[in-house]
PDB file of C-alpha atoms in Angstrom:
ATOM      1  CA  ALA H 391      -0.019  -0.025   0.004  1.00 71.00           C
ATOM      2  CA  ALA H 392       1.180   3.527  -0.751  1.00 81.00           C
ATOM      3  CA  GLY H 393       2.579   5.406   2.185  1.00 92.00           C
ATOM      4  CA  VAL H 394       3.403   9.007   2.972  1.00 96.00           C
ATOM      5  CA  ILE H 395       6.464  10.214   1.065  1.00 97.00           C
ATOM      6  CA  GLN H 396       8.788  12.855   2.398  1.00 98.00           C
ATOM      7  CA  SER H 397      11.757  14.439   0.715  1.00 97.00           C
ATOM      8  CA  PRO H 398      14.554  14.917   1.222  1.00 98.00           C
ATOM      9  CA  ARG H 399      15.224  12.274   3.851  1.00 97.00           C
ATOM     10  CA  HIS H 400      18.300  14.077   5.095  1.00 97.00           C
ATOM     11  CA  LEU H 401      19.239  17.740   4.883  1.00 97.00           C
ATOM     12  CA  ILE H 402      22.255  19.608   6.144  1.00 98.00           C
ATOM     13  CA  LYS H 403      22.151  23.373   6.266  1.00 98.00           C
ATOM     14  CA  GLU H 404      24.138  26.216   7.711  1.00 97.00           C
ATOM     15  CA  LYS H 405      22.758  28.745  10.192  1.00 97.00           C
ATOM     16  CA  ARG H 406      20.666  31.499   8.547  1.00 97.00           C
ATOM     17  CA  GLU H 407      20.048  29.355   5.449  1.00 98.00           C
ATOM     18  CA  THR H 408      16.616  28.283   4.208  1.00 98.00           C
ATOM     19  CA  ALA H 409      15.189  24.822   3.801  1.00 98.00           C
ATOM     20  CA  THR H 410      12.153  23.362   2.078  1.00 98.00           C
ATOM     21  CA  LEU H 411      10.691  20.059   3.132  1.00 98.00           C
ATOM     22  CA  LYS H 412       8.145  18.267   0.976  1.00 98.00           C
ATOM     23  CA  CYS H 413       5.384  15.839   1.850  1.00 98.00           C
ATOM     24  CA  TYR H 414       3.265  13.696  -0.423  1.00 97.00           C
ATOM     25  CA  PRO H 415       0.265  12.236   1.424  1.00 95.00           C
ATOM     26  CA  ILE H 416      -1.292   8.884   0.864  1.00 93.00           C
ATOM     27  CA  PRO H 417      -3.515   9.009  -2.243  1.00 91.00           C
ATOM     28  CA  ARG H 418      -7.038  10.326  -1.439  1.00 87.00           C
ATOM     29  CA  HIS H 419      -5.899  11.663   1.923  1.00 90.00           C
ATOM     30  CA  ASP H 420      -6.933  15.316   2.145  1.00 88.00           C
ATOM     31  CA  THR H 421      -5.354  16.321   5.518  1.00 90.00           C
ATOM     32  CA  VAL H 422      -1.694  16.819   6.188  1.00 94.00           C
ATOM     33  CA  TYR H 423      -0.019  17.431   9.544  1.00 95.00           C
ATOM     34  CA  TRP H 424       3.546  18.548  10.257  1.00 97.00           C
ATOM     35  CA  TYR H 425       5.373  17.559  13.428  1.00 97.00           C
ATOM     36  CA  GLN H 426       8.837  18.380  14.764  1.00 97.00           C
ATOM     37  CA  GLN H 427      10.716  15.886  16.934  1.00 97.00           C
ATOM     38  CA  GLY H 428      13.846  17.058  18.707  1.00 95.00           C
ATOM     39  CA  PRO H 429      16.444  14.565  19.953  1.00 92.00           C
ATOM     40  CA  GLY H 430      15.026  12.432  22.747  1.00 92.00           C
ATOM     41  CA  GLN H 431      11.685  14.269  22.660  1.00 95.00           C
ATOM     42  CA  ASP H 432       8.160  13.503  21.637  1.00 96.00           C
ATOM     43  CA  PRO H 433       6.783  14.889  18.355  1.00 96.00           C
ATOM     44  CA  GLN H 434       5.360  18.407  18.601  1.00 96.00           C
ATOM     45  CA  PHE H 435       2.591  19.564  16.294  1.00 95.00           C
ATOM     46  CA  LEU H 436       3.514  22.429  13.957  1.00 96.00           C
ATOM     47  CA  ILE H 437       0.689  23.007  11.475  1.00 96.00           C
ATOM     48  CA  SER H 438      -2.020  21.185   9.560  1.00 94.00           C
ATOM     49  CA  PHE H 439      -3.934  21.569   6.339  1.00 93.00           C
ATOM     50  CA  TYR H 440      -7.323  20.310   5.251  1.00 89.00           C
ATOM     51  CA  GLU H 441      -8.400  20.587   1.619  1.00 89.00           C
ATOM     52  CA  LYS H 442      -5.557  23.010   0.915  1.00 90.00           C
ATOM     53  CA  MET H 443      -6.509  25.412   3.709  1.00 92.00           C
ATOM     54  CA  GLN H 444      -4.621  25.786   6.946  1.00 91.00           C
ATOM     55  CA  SER H 445      -6.722  24.138   9.597  1.00 89.00           C
ATOM     56  CA  ASP H 446      -4.657  24.472  12.749  1.00 90.00           C
ATOM     57  CA  LYS H 447      -1.414  25.921  13.969  1.00 91.00           C
ATOM     58  CA  GLY H 448       0.786  24.816  16.823  1.00 92.00           C
ATOM     59  CA  SER H 449       4.107  26.010  18.117  1.00 86.00           C
ATOM     60  CA  ILE H 450       5.486  26.912  14.739  1.00 92.00           C
ATOM     61  CA  PRO H 451       8.065  29.736  14.603  1.00 93.00           C
ATOM     62  CA  ASP H 452       7.234  32.776  12.464  1.00 95.00           C
ATOM     63  CA  ARG H 453      10.306  31.832  10.421  1.00 96.00           C
ATOM     64  CA  PHE H 454       8.469  28.786   9.173  1.00 97.00           C
ATOM     65  CA  SER H 455       5.646  28.727   6.712  1.00 96.00           C
ATOM     66  CA  ALA H 456       3.777  25.965   4.980  1.00 97.00           C
ATOM     67  CA  GLN H 457       1.152  25.313   2.389  1.00 96.00           C
ATOM     68  CA  GLN H 458      -0.817  22.566   0.742  1.00 96.00           C
ATOM     69  CA  PHE H 459      -1.063  22.504  -3.015  1.00 95.00           C
ATOM     70  CA  SER H 460      -3.843  21.480  -5.414  1.00 94.00           C
ATOM     71  CA  ASP H 461      -2.451  17.949  -5.652  1.00 93.00           C
ATOM     72  CA  TYR H 462      -2.525  17.754  -1.803  1.00 93.00           C
ATOM     73  CA  HIS H 463       1.223  17.659  -1.364  1.00 95.00           C
ATOM     74  CA  SER H 464       2.514  20.016   1.235  1.00 97.00           C
ATOM     75  CA  GLU H 465       5.748  21.983   1.707  1.00 98.00           C
ATOM     76  CA  LEU H 466       7.247  23.322   4.898  1.00 98.00           C
ATOM     77  CA  ASN H 467       9.496  26.327   4.321  1.00 98.00           C
ATOM     78  CA  MET H 468      12.024  27.218   6.975  1.00 97.00           C
ATOM     79  CA  SER H 469      14.068  30.412   6.870  1.00 97.00           C
ATOM     80  CA  SER H 470      16.847  31.912   8.966  1.00 97.00           C
ATOM     81  CA  LEU H 471      17.645  28.482  10.271  1.00 98.00           C
ATOM     82  CA  GLU H 472      18.925  28.170  13.822  1.00 97.00           C
ATOM     83  CA  LEU H 473      20.892  25.388  15.540  1.00 97.00           C
ATOM     84  CA  GLY H 474      17.785  24.535  17.512  1.00 96.00           C
ATOM     85  CA  ASP H 475      15.881  23.722  14.342  1.00 97.00           C
ATOM     86  CA  SER H 476      17.886  20.512  14.019  1.00 97.00           C
ATOM     87  CA  ALA H 477      15.296  17.772  14.410  1.00 97.00           C
ATOM     88  CA  LEU H 478      13.273  15.103  12.657  1.00 97.00           C
ATOM     89  CA  TYR H 479      10.375  16.587  10.771  1.00 98.00           C
ATOM     90  CA  PHE H 480       7.462  14.287  10.176  1.00 97.00           C
ATOM     91  CA  CYS H 481       4.533  14.699   7.886  1.00 97.00           C
ATOM     92  CA  ALA H 482       1.361  12.702   8.564  1.00 95.00           C
ATOM     93  CA  SER H 483      -1.753  12.338   6.474  1.00 93.00           C
ATOM     94  CA  SER H 484      -5.301  11.250   7.070  1.00 89.00           C
ATOM     95  CA  SER H 485      -8.515  11.163   5.167  1.00 84.00           C
ATOM     96  CA  GLU H 486     -11.224  13.632   6.084  1.00 66.00           C
ATOM     97  CA  GLN H 487     -10.581  15.477   9.286  1.00 56.00           C
ATOM     98  CA  GLY H 488     -12.816  14.553  12.116  1.00 53.00           C
ATOM     99  CA  THR H 489     -13.285  10.931  11.159  1.00 60.00           C
ATOM    100  CA  THR H 490     -11.954   7.875  12.882  1.00 57.00           C
ATOM    101  CA  ASP H 491      -9.108   7.481  10.459  1.00 69.00           C
ATOM    102  CA  THR H 492      -5.692   7.428  12.019  1.00 80.00           C
ATOM    103  CA  GLN H 493      -2.780   9.613  11.004  1.00 87.00           C
ATOM    104  CA  TYR H 494      -0.142   7.806   9.000  1.00 91.00           C
ATOM    105  CA  PHE H 495       3.355   9.107   9.354  1.00 94.00           C
ATOM    106  CA  GLY H 496       5.967   9.511   6.656  1.00 96.00           C
ATOM    107  CA  PRO H 497       9.600   8.427   7.140  1.00 96.00           C
ATOM    108  CA  GLY H 498      10.631  11.875   8.221  1.00 97.00           C
ATOM    109  CA  THR H 499      13.253  14.433   7.137  1.00 98.00           C
ATOM    110  CA  ARG H 500      16.287  14.708   9.359  1.00 97.00           C
ATOM    111  CA  LEU H 501      17.421  18.326   9.327  1.00 98.00           C
ATOM    112  CA  THR H 502      20.830  19.198  10.703  1.00 97.00           C
ATOM    113  CA  VAL H 503      21.722  22.832  11.083  1.00 98.00           C
ATOM    114  CA  LEU H 504      25.467  23.530  11.472  1.00 96.00           C
TER     115      LEU H 504
ATOM    116  CA  GLU C1280      -5.594  21.928  26.982  1.00 79.00           C
ATOM    117  CA  LEU C1281      -4.713  18.352  26.173  1.00 84.00           C
ATOM    118  CA  LYS C1282      -1.816  16.919  28.146  1.00 90.00           C
ATOM    119  CA  VAL C1283      -0.523  13.391  28.143  1.00 95.00           C
ATOM    120  CA  GLU C1284       1.649  11.679  30.738  1.00 96.00           C
ATOM    121  CA  GLN C1285       3.354   8.360  30.261  1.00 97.00           C
ATOM    122  CA  ASN C1286       5.106   6.204  32.757  1.00 97.00           C
ATOM    123  CA  PRO C1287       7.552   4.762  33.121  1.00 97.00           C
ATOM    124  CA  LEU C1288       9.808   6.755  30.809  1.00 97.00           C
ATOM    125  CA  PHE C1289      12.366   4.004  30.719  1.00 96.00           C
ATOM    126  CA  LEU C1290      11.786   0.298  31.099  1.00 94.00           C
ATOM    127  CA  SER C1291      14.398  -2.382  31.081  1.00 95.00           C
ATOM    128  CA  MET C1292      13.053  -5.868  31.198  1.00 92.00           C
ATOM    129  CA  GLN C1293      14.133  -9.424  30.739  1.00 94.00           C
ATOM    130  CA  GLU C1294      12.889 -11.534  27.868  1.00 96.00           C
ATOM    131  CA  GLY C1295       9.862 -13.579  28.805  1.00 96.00           C
ATOM    132  CA  LYS C1296       8.589 -11.094  31.430  1.00 96.00           C
ATOM    133  CA  ASN C1297       5.371  -9.074  31.417  1.00 96.00           C
ATOM    134  CA  TYR C1298       5.005  -5.395  32.011  1.00 95.00           C
ATOM    135  CA  THR C1299       2.596  -2.487  31.503  1.00 97.00           C
ATOM    136  CA  ILE C1300       3.058   1.040  30.235  1.00 98.00           C
ATOM    137  CA  TYR C1301       0.592   3.653  31.495  1.00 98.00           C
ATOM    138  CA  CYS C1302      -0.791   6.652  29.700  1.00 97.00           C
ATOM    139  CA  ASN C1303      -2.885   9.320  31.439  1.00 96.00           C
ATOM    140  CA  TYR C1304      -4.460  12.276  29.649  1.00 94.00           C
ATOM    141  CA  SER C1305      -5.821  15.473  31.047  1.00 89.00           C
ATOM    142  CA  THR C1306      -9.172  15.993  29.394  1.00 82.00           C
ATOM    143  CA  THR C1307     -11.689  14.271  27.242  1.00 80.00           C
ATOM    144  CA  SER C1308     -10.251  13.041  23.970  1.00 78.00           C
ATOM    145  CA  ASP C1309     -11.743  11.521  20.857  1.00 78.00           C
ATOM    146  CA  ARG C1310      -9.154   8.904  20.172  1.00 88.00           C
ATOM    147  CA  LEU C1311      -6.132   7.389  21.868  1.00 93.00           C
ATOM    148  CA  TYR C1312      -3.219   6.054  19.834  1.00 94.00           C
ATOM    149  CA  TRP C1313      -0.200   3.963  20.535  1.00 97.00           C
ATOM    150  CA  TYR C1314       2.798   4.350  18.264  1.00 96.00           C
ATOM    151  CA  ARG C1315       6.128   2.537  18.106  1.00 97.00           C
ATOM    152  CA  GLN C1316       9.320   4.287  17.067  1.00 97.00           C
ATOM    153  CA  ASP C1317      12.695   2.685  16.422  1.00 96.00           C
ATOM    154  CA  PRO C1318      15.742   4.964  16.771  1.00 92.00           C
ATOM    155  CA  GLY C1319      15.873   7.558  13.969  1.00 90.00           C
ATOM    156  CA  LYS C1320      12.825   6.022  12.280  1.00 93.00           C
ATOM    157  CA  SER C1321       9.228   6.962  11.731  1.00 94.00           C
ATOM    158  CA  LEU C1322       6.213   6.352  13.962  1.00 94.00           C
ATOM    159  CA  GLU C1323       4.466   3.126  13.363  1.00 93.00           C
ATOM    160  CA  SER C1324       0.790   3.020  14.332  1.00 92.00           C
ATOM    161  CA  LEU C1325       0.053   0.145  16.703  1.00 95.00           C
ATOM    162  CA  PHE C1326      -3.440   0.764  17.999  1.00 94.00           C
ATOM    163  CA  VAL C1327      -6.274   3.331  17.809  1.00 92.00           C
ATOM    164  CA  LEU C1328      -8.735   3.147  20.725  1.00 93.00           C
ATOM    165  CA  LEU C1329     -12.028   4.978  20.398  1.00 87.00           C
ATOM    166  CA  SER C1330     -14.351   4.009  23.173  1.00 83.00           C
ATOM    167  CA  ASN C1331     -14.446   3.211  26.848  1.00 83.00           C
ATOM    168  CA  GLY C1332     -13.468  -0.359  27.557  1.00 85.00           C
ATOM    169  CA  ALA C1333     -11.864  -0.848  24.144  1.00 89.00           C
ATOM    170  CA  VAL C1334      -9.247  -3.528  24.063  1.00 93.00           C
ATOM    171  CA  LYS C1335      -7.013  -4.377  21.109  1.00 95.00           C
ATOM    172  CA  GLN C1336      -4.344  -6.990  20.818  1.00 97.00           C
ATOM    173  CA  GLU C1337      -1.573  -7.601  18.301  1.00 95.00           C
ATOM    174  CA  GLY C1338       0.935 -10.289  18.998  1.00 96.00           C
ATOM    175  CA  ARG C1339       2.503  -9.703  22.452  1.00 97.00           C
ATOM    176  CA  LEU C1340       1.013  -6.236  22.822  1.00 98.00           C
ATOM    177  CA  MET C1341      -2.410  -5.440  24.179  1.00 98.00           C
ATOM    178  CA  ALA C1342      -3.836  -1.944  24.615  1.00 98.00           C
ATOM    179  CA  SER C1343      -6.893  -0.895  26.615  1.00 97.00           C
ATOM    180  CA  LEU C1344      -8.755   2.317  27.276  1.00 95.00           C
ATOM    181  CA  ASP C1345     -10.635   3.555  30.322  1.00 94.00           C
ATOM    182  CA  THR C1346     -12.159   6.936  29.342  1.00 91.00           C
ATOM    183  CA  LYS C1347     -13.599   7.567  32.799  1.00 92.00           C
ATOM    184  CA  ALA C1348     -10.199   7.317  34.389  1.00 93.00           C
ATOM    185  CA  ARG C1349      -8.558   8.902  31.318  1.00 93.00           C
ATOM    186  CA  LEU C1350      -6.150   6.059  31.277  1.00 95.00           C
ATOM    187  CA  SER C1351      -4.765   3.740  28.656  1.00 97.00           C
ATOM    188  CA  THR C1352      -2.415   0.849  29.207  1.00 98.00           C
ATOM    189  CA  LEU C1353      -0.104  -1.012  26.857  1.00 98.00           C
ATOM    190  CA  HIS C1354       0.560  -4.461  28.219  1.00 98.00           C
ATOM    191  CA  ILE C1355       3.555  -6.460  27.038  1.00 97.00           C
ATOM    192  CA  THR C1356       3.357 -10.199  27.382  1.00 96.00           C
ATOM    193  CA  ALA C1357       6.440 -12.447  27.394  1.00 95.00           C
ATOM    194  CA  ALA C1358       8.697  -9.745  26.017  1.00 94.00           C
ATOM    195  CA  VAL C1359      11.154 -10.498  23.253  1.00 95.00           C
ATOM    196  CA  HIS C1360      14.194  -8.454  22.158  1.00 95.00           C
ATOM    197  CA  ASP C1361      12.439  -7.316  18.953  1.00 95.00           C
ATOM    198  CA  LEU C1362      10.016  -5.265  21.057  1.00 96.00           C
ATOM    199  CA  SER C1363      12.829  -2.910  22.068  1.00 97.00           C
ATOM    200  CA  ALA C1364      11.798   0.528  20.893  1.00 97.00           C
ATOM    201  CA  THR C1365      10.217   3.783  22.131  1.00 97.00           C
ATOM    202  CA  TYR C1366       6.456   3.633  22.600  1.00 98.00           C
ATOM    203  CA  PHE C1367       4.335   6.774  22.486  1.00 98.00           C
ATOM    204  CA  CYS C1368       0.766   7.273  23.392  1.00 97.00           C
ATOM    205  CA  ALA C1369      -1.084  10.236  21.862  1.00 95.00           C
ATOM    206  CA  VAL C1370      -4.571  11.691  21.977  1.00 93.00           C
ATOM    207  CA  ASP C1371      -6.581  14.016  19.781  1.00 87.00           C
ATOM    208  CA  ARG C1372      -9.837  15.913  19.827  1.00 81.00           C
ATOM    209  CA  MET C1373     -11.917  17.023  16.850  1.00 75.00           C
ATOM    210  CA  GLU C1374     -12.410  20.500  18.312  1.00 75.00           C
ATOM    211  CA  TYR C1375      -8.627  20.846  18.527  1.00 74.00           C
ATOM    212  CA  GLY C1376      -8.265  20.023  14.849  1.00 75.00           C
ATOM    213  CA  ASN C1377      -7.308  16.444  15.449  1.00 81.00           C
ATOM    214  CA  LYS C1378      -3.659  17.334  16.046  1.00 89.00           C
ATOM    215  CA  LEU C1379      -1.937  14.621  18.020  1.00 92.00           C
ATOM    216  CA  VAL C1380      -0.671  15.442  21.498  1.00 93.00           C
ATOM    217  CA  PHE C1381       2.003  12.947  22.528  1.00 96.00           C
ATOM    218  CA  GLY C1382       3.244  11.620  25.786  1.00 97.00           C
ATOM    219  CA  ALA C1383       6.979  11.803  26.468  1.00 97.00           C
ATOM    220  CA  GLY C1384       7.460   8.196  25.328  1.00 97.00           C
ATOM    221  CA  THR C1385       8.621   5.072  27.043  1.00 97.00           C
ATOM    222  CA  ILE C1386      11.986   3.652  26.046  1.00 97.00           C
ATOM    223  CA  LEU C1387      11.716  -0.119  26.253  1.00 97.00           C
ATOM    224  CA  ARG C1388      14.829  -2.293  26.364  1.00 96.00           C
ATOM    225  CA  VAL C1389      14.355  -6.024  26.397  1.00 96.00           C
ATOM    226  CA  LYS C1390      17.416  -7.912  27.551  1.00 94.00           C
ATOM    227  CA  SER C1391      18.052 -11.444  26.395  1.00 86.00           C
TER     228      SER C1391
END
């Protein structure tokens, strides 16, 4: 079965650079969630989209922005990167917000900021 | 605000033994999830529990939900080394946009 696809899988950036992470949800899933997981921590919700509209926002820095496109893929844009942004970034998708469908997680993008 | 507490945070156990991980949450939730994560890997969905008294089993893992006590348990039966991983519980609520709120995770090490 098709799973959530994230790219790139690994990314190394310098401080103050920008990064773009991409997420391709499971086909026919219309909701995308972004989570950040720091070393040894639990995943923290950043932002979500339902039918291409932002549906919820968590503890996402103003330096980060995201959107969901017409084909339902999503991109997380991160600017002025800081050392503390080094983390695993997960995208998860589900079908139809508010249903009993679980969120399926992608493999994650490991971002390292030097 | 949804908050989730797990305990223990670290569990070292011998193969063949049984143990339980506990997950408490602060307010009414719609669903409770258990995920498994291997080091540096993604989150693998184990169970989704929807209603009071729900019990689900898969292999050596069994999860249960008591919504009145706001408590879920993940019971491990006759542990084997392959179960070594970090286990997270998480909850969501429709009115909070279904975002997942995770517990801190339980690091499980099964020693042979």
